[in-house]
PDB file of C-alpha atoms in Angstrom:
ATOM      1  CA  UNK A   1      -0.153 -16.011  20.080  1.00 39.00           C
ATOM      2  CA  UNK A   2      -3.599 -14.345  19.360  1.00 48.00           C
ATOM      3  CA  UNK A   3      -6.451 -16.258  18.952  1.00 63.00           C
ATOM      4  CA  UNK A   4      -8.003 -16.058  15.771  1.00 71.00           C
ATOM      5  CA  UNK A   5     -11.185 -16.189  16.884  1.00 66.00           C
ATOM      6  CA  UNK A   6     -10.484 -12.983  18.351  1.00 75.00           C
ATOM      7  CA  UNK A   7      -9.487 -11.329  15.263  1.00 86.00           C
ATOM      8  CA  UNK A   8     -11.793  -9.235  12.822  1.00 93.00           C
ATOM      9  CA  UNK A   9     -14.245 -11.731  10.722  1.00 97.00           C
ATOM     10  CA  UNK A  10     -12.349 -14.785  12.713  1.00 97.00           C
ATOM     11  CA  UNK A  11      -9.776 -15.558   9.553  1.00 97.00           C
ATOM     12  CA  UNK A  12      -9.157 -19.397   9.227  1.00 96.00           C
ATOM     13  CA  UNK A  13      -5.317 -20.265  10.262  1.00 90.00           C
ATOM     14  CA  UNK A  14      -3.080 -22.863   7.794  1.00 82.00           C
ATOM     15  CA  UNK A  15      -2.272 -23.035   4.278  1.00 80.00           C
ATOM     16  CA  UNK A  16      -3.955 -20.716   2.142  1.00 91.00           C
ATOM     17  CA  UNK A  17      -3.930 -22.596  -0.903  1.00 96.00           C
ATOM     18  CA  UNK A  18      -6.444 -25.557  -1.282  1.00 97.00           C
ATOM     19  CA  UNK A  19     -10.363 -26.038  -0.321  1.00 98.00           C
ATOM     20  CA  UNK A  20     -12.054 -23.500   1.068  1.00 98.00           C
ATOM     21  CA  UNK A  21     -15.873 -24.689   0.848  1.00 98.00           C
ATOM     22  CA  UNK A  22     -17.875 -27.087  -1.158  1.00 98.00           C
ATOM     23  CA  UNK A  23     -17.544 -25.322  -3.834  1.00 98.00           C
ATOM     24  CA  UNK A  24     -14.257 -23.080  -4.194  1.00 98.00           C
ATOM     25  CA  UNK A  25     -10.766 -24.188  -4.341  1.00 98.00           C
ATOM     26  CA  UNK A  26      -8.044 -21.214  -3.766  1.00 98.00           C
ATOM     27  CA  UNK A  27      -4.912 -21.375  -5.483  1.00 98.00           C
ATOM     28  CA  UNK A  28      -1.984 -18.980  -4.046  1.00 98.00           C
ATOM     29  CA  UNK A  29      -0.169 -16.817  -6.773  1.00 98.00           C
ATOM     30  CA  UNK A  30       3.483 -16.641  -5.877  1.00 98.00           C
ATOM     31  CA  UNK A  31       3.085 -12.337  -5.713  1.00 98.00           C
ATOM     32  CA  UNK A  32       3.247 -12.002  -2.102  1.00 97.00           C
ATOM     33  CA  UNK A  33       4.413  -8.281  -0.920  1.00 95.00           C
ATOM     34  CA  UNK A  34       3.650  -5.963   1.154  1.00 92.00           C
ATOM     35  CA  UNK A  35       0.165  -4.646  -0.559  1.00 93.00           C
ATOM     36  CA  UNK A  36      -0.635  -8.358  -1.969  1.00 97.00           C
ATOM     37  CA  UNK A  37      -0.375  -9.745   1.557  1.00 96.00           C
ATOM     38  CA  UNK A  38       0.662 -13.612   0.679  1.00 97.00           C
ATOM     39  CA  UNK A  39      -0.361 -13.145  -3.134  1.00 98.00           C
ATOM     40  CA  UNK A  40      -3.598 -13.445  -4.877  1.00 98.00           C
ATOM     41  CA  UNK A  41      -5.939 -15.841  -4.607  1.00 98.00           C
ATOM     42  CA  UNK A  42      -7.069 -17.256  -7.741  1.00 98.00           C
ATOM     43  CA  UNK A  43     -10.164 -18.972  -6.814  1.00 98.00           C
ATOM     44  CA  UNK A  44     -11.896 -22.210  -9.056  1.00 99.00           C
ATOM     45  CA  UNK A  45     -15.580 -22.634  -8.451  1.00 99.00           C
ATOM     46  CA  UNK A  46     -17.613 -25.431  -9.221  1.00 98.00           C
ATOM     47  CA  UNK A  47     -20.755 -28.048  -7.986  1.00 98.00           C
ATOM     48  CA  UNK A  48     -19.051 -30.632  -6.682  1.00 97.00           C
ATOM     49  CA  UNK A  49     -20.534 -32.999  -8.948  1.00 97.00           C
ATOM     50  CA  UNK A  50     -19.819 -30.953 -12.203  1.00 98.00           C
ATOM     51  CA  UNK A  51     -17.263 -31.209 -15.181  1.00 98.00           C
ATOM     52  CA  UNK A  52     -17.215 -27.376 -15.605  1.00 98.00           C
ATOM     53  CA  UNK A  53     -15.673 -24.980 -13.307  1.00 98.00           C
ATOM     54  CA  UNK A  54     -15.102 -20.948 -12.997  1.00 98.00           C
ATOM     55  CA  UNK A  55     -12.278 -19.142 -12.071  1.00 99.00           C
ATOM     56  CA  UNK A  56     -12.085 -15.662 -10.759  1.00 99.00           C
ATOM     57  CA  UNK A  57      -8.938 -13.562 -10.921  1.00 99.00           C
ATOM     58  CA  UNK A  58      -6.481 -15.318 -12.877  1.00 98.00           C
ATOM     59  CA  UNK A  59      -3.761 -13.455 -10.962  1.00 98.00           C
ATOM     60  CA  UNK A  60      -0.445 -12.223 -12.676  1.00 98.00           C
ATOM     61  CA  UNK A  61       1.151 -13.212 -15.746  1.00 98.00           C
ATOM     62  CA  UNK A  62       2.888 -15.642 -14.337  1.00 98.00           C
ATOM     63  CA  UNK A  63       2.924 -18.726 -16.717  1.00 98.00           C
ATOM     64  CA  UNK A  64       3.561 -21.200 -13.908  1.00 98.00           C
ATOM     65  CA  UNK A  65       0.987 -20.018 -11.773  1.00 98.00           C
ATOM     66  CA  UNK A  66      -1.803 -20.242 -14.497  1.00 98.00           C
ATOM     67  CA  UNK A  67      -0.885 -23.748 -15.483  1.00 98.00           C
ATOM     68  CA  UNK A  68      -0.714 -24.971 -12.014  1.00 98.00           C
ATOM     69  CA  UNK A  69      -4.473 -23.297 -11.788  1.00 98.00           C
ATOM     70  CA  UNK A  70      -5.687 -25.059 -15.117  1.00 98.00           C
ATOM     71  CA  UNK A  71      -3.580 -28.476 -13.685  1.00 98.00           C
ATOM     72  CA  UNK A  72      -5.818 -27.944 -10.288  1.00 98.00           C
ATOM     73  CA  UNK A  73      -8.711 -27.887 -12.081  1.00 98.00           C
ATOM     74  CA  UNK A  74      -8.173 -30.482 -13.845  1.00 98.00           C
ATOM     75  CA  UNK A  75      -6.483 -32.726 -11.315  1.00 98.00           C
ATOM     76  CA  UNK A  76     -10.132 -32.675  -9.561  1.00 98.00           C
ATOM     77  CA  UNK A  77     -11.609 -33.816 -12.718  1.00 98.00           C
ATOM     78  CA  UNK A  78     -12.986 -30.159 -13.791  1.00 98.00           C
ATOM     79  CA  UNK A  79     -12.950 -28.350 -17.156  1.00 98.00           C
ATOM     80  CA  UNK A  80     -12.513 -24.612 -16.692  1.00 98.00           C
ATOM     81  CA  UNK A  81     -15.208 -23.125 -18.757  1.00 98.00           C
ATOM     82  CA  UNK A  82     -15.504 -18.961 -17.553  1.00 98.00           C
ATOM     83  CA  UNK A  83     -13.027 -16.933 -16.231  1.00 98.00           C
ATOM     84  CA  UNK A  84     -14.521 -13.928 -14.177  1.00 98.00           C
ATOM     85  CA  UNK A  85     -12.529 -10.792 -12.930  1.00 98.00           C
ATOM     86  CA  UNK A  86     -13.329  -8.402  -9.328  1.00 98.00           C
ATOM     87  CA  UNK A  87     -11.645  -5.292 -11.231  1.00 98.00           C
ATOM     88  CA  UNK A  88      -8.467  -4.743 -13.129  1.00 98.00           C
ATOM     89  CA  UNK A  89      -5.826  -4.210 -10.980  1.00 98.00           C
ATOM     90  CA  UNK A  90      -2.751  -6.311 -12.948  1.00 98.00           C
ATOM     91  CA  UNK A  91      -1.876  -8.794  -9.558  1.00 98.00           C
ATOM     92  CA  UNK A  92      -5.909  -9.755 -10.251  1.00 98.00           C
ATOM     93  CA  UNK A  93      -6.614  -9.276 -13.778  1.00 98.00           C
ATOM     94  CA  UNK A  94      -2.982  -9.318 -15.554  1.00 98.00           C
ATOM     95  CA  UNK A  95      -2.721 -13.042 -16.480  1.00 98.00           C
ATOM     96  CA  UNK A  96      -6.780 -13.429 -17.673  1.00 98.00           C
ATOM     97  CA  UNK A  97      -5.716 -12.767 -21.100  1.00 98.00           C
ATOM     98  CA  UNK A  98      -3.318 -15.812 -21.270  1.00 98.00           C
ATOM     99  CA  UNK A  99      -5.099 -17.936 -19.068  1.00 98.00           C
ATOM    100  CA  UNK A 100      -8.396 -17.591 -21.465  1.00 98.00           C
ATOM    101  CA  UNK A 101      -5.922 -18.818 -24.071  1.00 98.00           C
ATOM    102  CA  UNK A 102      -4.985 -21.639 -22.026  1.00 98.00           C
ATOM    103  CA  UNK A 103      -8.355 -22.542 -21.138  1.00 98.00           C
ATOM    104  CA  UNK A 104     -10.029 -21.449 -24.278  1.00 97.00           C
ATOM    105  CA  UNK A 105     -12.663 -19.356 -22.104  1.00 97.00           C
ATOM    106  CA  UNK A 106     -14.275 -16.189 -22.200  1.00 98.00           C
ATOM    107  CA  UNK A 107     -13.400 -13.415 -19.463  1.00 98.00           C
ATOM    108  CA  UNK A 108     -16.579 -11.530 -18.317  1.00 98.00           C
ATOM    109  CA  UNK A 109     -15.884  -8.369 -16.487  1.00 98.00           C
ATOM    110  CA  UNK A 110     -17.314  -4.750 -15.552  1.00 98.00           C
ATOM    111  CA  UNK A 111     -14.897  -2.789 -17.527  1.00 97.00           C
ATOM    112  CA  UNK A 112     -15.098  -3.805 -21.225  1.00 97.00           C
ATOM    113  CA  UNK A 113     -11.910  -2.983 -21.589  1.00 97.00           C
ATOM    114  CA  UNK A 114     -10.945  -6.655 -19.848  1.00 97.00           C
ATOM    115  CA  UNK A 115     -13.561  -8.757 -21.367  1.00 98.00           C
ATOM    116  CA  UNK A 116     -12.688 -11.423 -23.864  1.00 97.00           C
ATOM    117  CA  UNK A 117     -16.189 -12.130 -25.576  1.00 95.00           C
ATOM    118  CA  UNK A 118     -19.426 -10.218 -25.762  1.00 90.00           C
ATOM    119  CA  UNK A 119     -20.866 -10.615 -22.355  1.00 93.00           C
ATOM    120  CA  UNK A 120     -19.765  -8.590 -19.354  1.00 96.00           C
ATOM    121  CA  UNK A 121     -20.705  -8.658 -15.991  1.00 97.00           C
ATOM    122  CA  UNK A 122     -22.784  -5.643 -14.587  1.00 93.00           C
ATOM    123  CA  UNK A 123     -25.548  -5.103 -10.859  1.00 93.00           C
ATOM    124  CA  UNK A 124     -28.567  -8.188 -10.862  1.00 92.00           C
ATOM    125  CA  UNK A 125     -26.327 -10.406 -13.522  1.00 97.00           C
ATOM    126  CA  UNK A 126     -26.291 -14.175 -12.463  1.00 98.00           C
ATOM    127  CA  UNK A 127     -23.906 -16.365 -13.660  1.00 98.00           C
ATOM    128  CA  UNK A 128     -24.231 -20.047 -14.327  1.00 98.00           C
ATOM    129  CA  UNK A 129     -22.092 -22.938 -15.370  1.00 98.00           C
ATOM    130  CA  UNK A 130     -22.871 -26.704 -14.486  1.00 98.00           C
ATOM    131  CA  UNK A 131     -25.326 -26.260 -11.670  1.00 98.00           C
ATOM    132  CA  UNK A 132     -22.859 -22.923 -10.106  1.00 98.00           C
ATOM    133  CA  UNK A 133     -24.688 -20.148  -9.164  1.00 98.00           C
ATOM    134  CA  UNK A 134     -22.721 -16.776  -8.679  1.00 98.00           C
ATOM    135  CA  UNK A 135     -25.108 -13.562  -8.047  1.00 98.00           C
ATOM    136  CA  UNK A 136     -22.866 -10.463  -9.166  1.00 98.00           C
ATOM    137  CA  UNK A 137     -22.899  -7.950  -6.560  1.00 98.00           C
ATOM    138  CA  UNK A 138     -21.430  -4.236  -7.887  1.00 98.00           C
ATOM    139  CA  UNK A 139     -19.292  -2.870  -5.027  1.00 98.00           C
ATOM    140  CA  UNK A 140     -17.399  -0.111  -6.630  1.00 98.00           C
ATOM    141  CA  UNK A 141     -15.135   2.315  -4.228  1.00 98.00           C
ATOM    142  CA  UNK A 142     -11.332  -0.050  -4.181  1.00 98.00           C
ATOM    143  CA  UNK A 143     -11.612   0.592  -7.720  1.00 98.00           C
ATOM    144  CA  UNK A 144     -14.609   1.966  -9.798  1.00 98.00           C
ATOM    145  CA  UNK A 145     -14.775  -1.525 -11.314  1.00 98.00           C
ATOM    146  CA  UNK A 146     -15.245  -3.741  -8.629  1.00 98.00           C
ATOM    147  CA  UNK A 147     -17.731  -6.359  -8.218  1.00 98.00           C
ATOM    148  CA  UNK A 148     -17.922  -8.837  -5.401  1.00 98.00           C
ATOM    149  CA  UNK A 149     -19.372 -12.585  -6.160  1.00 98.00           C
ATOM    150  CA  UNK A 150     -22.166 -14.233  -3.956  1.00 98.00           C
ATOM    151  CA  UNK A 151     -22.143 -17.973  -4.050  1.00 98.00           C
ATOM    152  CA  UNK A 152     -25.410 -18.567  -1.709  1.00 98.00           C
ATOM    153  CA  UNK A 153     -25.187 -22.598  -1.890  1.00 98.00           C
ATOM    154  CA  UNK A 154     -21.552 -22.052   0.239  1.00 98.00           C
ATOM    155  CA  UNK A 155     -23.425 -18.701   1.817  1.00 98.00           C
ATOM    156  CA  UNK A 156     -19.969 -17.038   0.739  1.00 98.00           C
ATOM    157  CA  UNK A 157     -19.004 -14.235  -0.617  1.00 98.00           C
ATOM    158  CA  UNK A 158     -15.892 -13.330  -3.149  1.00 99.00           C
ATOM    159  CA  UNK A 159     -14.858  -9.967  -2.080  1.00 98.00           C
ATOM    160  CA  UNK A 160     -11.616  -9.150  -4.627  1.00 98.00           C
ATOM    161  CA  UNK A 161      -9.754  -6.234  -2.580  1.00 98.00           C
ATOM    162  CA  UNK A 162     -13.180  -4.649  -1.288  1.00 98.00           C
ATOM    163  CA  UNK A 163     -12.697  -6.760   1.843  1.00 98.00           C
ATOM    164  CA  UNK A 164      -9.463  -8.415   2.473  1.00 98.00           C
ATOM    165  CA  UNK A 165      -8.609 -11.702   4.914  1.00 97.00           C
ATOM    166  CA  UNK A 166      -6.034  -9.469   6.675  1.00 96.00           C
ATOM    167  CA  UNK A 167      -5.689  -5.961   7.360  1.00 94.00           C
ATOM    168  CA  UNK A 168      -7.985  -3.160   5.808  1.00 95.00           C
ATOM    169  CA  UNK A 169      -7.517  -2.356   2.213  1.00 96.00           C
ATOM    170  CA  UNK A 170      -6.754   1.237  -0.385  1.00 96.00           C
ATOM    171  CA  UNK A 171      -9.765   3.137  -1.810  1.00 97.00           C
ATOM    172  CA  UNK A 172      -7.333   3.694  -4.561  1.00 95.00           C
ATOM    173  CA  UNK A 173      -8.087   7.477  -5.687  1.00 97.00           C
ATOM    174  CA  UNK A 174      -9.208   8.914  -8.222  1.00 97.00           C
ATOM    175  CA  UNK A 175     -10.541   5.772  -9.428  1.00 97.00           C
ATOM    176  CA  UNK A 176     -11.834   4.990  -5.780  1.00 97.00           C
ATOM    177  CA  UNK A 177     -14.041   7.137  -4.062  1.00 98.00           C
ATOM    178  CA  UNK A 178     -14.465   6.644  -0.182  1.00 98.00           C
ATOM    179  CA  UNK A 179     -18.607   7.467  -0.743  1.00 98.00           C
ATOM    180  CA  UNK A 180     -19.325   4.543  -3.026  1.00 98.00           C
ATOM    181  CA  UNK A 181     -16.436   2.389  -0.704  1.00 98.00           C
ATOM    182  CA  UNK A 182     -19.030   2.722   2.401  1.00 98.00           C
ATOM    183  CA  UNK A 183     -21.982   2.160   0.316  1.00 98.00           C
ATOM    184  CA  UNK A 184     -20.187  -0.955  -0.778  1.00 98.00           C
ATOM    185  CA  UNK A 185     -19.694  -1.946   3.002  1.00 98.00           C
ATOM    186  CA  UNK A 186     -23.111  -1.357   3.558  1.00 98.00           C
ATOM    187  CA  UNK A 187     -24.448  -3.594   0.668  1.00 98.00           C
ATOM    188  CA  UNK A 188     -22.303  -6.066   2.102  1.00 98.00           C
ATOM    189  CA  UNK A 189     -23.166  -5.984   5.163  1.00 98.00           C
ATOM    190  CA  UNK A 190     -26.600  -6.695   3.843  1.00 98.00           C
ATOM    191  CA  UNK A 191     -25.896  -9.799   2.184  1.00 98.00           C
ATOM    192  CA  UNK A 192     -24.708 -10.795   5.741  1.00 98.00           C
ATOM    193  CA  UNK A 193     -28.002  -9.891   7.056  1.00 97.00           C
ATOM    194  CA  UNK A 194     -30.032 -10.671   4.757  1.00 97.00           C
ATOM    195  CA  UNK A 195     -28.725 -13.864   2.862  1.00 97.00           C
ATOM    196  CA  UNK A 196     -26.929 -15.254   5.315  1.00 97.00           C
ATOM    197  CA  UNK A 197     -23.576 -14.717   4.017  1.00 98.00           C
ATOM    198  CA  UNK A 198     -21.062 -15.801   7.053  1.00 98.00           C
ATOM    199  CA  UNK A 199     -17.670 -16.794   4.508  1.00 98.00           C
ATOM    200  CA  UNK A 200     -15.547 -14.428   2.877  1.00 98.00           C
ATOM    201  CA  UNK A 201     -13.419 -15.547  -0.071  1.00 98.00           C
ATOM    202  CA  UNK A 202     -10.804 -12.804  -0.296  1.00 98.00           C
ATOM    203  CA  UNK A 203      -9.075 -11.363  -2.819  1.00 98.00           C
ATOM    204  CA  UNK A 204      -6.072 -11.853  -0.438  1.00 98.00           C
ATOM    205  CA  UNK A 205      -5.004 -13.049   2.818  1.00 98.00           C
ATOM    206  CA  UNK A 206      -7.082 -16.007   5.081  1.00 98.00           C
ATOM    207  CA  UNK A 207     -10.684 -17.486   4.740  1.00 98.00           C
ATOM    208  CA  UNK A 208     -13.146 -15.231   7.035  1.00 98.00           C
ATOM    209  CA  UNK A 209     -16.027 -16.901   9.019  1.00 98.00           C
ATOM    210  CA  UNK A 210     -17.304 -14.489  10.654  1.00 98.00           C
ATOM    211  CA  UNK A 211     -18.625 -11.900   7.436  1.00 98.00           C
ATOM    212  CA  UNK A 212     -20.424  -9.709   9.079  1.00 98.00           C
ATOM    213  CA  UNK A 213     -17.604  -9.691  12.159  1.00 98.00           C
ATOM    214  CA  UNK A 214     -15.691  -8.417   9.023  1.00 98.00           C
ATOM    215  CA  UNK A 215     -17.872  -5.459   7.485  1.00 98.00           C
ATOM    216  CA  UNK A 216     -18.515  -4.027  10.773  1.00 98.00           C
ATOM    217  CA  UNK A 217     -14.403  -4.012  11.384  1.00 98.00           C
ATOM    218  CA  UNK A 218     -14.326  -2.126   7.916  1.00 98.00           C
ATOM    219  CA  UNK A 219     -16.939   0.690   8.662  1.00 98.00           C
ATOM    220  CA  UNK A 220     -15.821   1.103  11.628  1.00 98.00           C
ATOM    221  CA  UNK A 221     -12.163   1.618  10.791  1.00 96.00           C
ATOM    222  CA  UNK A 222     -13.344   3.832   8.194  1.00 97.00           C
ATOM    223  CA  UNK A 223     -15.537   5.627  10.286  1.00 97.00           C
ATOM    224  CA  UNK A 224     -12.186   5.692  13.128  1.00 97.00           C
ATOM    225  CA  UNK A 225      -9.959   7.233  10.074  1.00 96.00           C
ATOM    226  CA  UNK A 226     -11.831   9.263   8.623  1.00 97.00           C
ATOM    227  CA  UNK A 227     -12.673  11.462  12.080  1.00 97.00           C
ATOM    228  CA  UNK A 228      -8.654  11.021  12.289  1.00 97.00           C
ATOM    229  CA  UNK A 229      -8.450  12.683   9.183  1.00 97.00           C
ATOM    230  CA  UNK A 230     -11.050  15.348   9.974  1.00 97.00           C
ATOM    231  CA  UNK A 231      -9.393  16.196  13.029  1.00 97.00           C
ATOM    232  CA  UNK A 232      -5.290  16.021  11.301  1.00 97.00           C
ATOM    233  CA  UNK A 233      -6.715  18.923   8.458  1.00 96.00           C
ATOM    234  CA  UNK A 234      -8.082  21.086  11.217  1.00 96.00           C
ATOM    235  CA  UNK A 235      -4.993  20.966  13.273  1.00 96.00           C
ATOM    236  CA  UNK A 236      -3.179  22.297  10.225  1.00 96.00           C
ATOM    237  CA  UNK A 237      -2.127  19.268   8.415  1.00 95.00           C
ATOM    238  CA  UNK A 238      -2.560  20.800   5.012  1.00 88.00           C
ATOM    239  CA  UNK A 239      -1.580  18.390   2.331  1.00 96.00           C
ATOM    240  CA  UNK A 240      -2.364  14.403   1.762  1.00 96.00           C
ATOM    241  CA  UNK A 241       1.649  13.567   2.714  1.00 97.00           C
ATOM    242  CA  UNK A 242       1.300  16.000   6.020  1.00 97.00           C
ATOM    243  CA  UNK A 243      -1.479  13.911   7.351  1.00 97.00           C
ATOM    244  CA  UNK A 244      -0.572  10.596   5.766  1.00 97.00           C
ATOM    245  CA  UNK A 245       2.750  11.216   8.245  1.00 96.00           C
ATOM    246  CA  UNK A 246       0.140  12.657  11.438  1.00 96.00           C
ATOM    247  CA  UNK A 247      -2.476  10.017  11.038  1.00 96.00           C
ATOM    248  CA  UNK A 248      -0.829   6.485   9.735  1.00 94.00           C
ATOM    249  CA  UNK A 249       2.690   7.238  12.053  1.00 93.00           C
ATOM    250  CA  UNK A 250       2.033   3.620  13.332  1.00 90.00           C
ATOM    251  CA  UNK A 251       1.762   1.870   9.582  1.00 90.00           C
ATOM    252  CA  UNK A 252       4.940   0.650   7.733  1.00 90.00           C
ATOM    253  CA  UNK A 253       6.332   3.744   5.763  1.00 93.00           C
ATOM    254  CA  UNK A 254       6.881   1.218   2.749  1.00 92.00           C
ATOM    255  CA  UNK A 255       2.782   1.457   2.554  1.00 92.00           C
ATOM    256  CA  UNK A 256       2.479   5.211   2.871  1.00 95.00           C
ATOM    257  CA  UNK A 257       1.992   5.711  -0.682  1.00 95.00           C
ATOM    258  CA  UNK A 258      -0.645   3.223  -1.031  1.00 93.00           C
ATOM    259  CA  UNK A 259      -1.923   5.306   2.080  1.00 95.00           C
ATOM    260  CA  UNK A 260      -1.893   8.834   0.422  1.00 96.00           C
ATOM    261  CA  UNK A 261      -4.360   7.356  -2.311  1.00 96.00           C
ATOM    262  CA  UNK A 262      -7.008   6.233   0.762  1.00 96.00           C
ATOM    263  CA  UNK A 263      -6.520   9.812   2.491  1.00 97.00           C
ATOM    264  CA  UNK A 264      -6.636  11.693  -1.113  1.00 97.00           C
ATOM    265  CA  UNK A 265     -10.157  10.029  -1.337  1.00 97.00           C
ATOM    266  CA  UNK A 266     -10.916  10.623   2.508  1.00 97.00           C
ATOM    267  CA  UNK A 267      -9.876  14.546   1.958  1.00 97.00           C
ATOM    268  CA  UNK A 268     -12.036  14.520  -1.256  1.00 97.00           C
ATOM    269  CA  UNK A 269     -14.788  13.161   1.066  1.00 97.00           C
ATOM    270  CA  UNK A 270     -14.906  15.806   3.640  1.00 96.00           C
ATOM    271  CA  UNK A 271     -15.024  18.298   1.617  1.00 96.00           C
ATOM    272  CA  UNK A 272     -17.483  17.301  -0.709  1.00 96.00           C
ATOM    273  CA  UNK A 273     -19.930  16.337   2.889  1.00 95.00           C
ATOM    274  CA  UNK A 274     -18.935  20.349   3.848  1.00 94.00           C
ATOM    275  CA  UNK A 275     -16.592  18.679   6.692  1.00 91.00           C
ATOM    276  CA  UNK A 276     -13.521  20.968   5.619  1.00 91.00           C
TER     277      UNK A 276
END
């Protein structure tokens, strides 16, 4: 058995499902596959002495699954009172729209197109409900509408599908772009730095202690693929499928189309640095 400790950003072992840190609670969708790991996390945030809670990424429609998140809430003697969304992708964002009606809350997100009320969530935005403080951090480059959430008082971060608890995840061209995806790292990796960040609350997959451990796994894997790429295009791998085969030979063939997106946006990339 490995050692978690020995495992990119240390991921926490045991059921996913249940209390995280002080302040977040995860509750397991029942969505798990091969690209949704063991399903999403559908995380409630709140002081621990407040009535009022948030919840970011409502998950799927799946009716049980939303009442067993307002039930959770409630069972801990919290109200939910804002639902907020990391981007739009439907095993994320597909259920907010019944879950605000269960809930009676607004849905703040980037793309307006997923908000439920006037306010949506954009770079320097900080959001507050009974005493919670969640900074909104933009890191597009998954999708273009992806925002990560910093909780300082937990020094934790909610990182959606920009940073996952297992694996590496899809910049998911042409809506991803592998530039803004490193710069994304990068800001990260400065909240690690900077604010002390060490907790990842992922979009899927384990609890991460070690955040920094976590980014530096990411940019470097990026940094490892994309020379892997490089190298497949000028060995005459001419299309995304030829060097999806060449360069991801050791990765389940069930997740080579999720792969072609990442080395669409990796070939797109290259050539726009002059690399190809």
């Amino acid at each position: 058995m490995t050692d978690a400790s020995t495992l990119p950003g240390q991921p926490r072992g045991g059921v996913l499902s249940g209390p995280a840190t002080a302040r977040a609670v995860n509750v397991l969708a029942p969505n798990a596959s091969a690209m949704t790991l063991d399903g999403t996390n559908t995380w409630i945030l709140s002081e621990p002495d407040s009535e009022l809670a948030v919840v970011v990424d409502p998950g799927p429609l799946d009716e049980g699954h939303l009442r067993h998140v307002v039930d959770t809430a409630e069972q801990a003697g919290k109200r939910v009172a804002l639902t907020l969304l990391t981007h739009g992708h439907p095993d994320h964002a597909e259920g907010a729209a019944r879950f605000a009606d269960l809930t009676g809350t607004k849905v703040r997100a980037l793309d307006p197109a997923l908000r439920l009320g006037d306010e949506g969530l954009g770079a320097g935005d900080v959001v507050r409900v009974g005493g919670l403080e969640l900074r909104v951090v933009p890191t597009p480059g998954h999708t273009a509408d992806s925002l990560c959430f910093h909780l300082p008082a937990d020094r934790a971060v909610l990182t959606g599908d920009t940073v996952l608890g297992r694996g590496t995840t899809v910049v998911a061209h042409p809506d991803g772009r592998l530039g803004d995806y490193l710069d994304s790292l990068r800001r990260l990796r400065s909240l690690t730095v900077d604010d002390g960040v060490h907790t990842v609350l992922p979009g899927h997959g384990p609890v991460l202690d070690d955040a920094q451990g976590a980014v530096e796994f990411y940019l470097a894997h990026r940094a490892h693929r994309l020379a892997q790429v490089e190298t497949a295009v000028e060995d005459g791998y001419g299309t995304p499928a030829e060097v999806v085969a060449h360069v991801y030979a050791d990765v389940d063939r069930s997740l080579w189309p999720a792969a072609e997106l990442s080395v669409r946006a990796q070939l797109e990339y290259l050539s726009e640095h002059g690399l190809i």
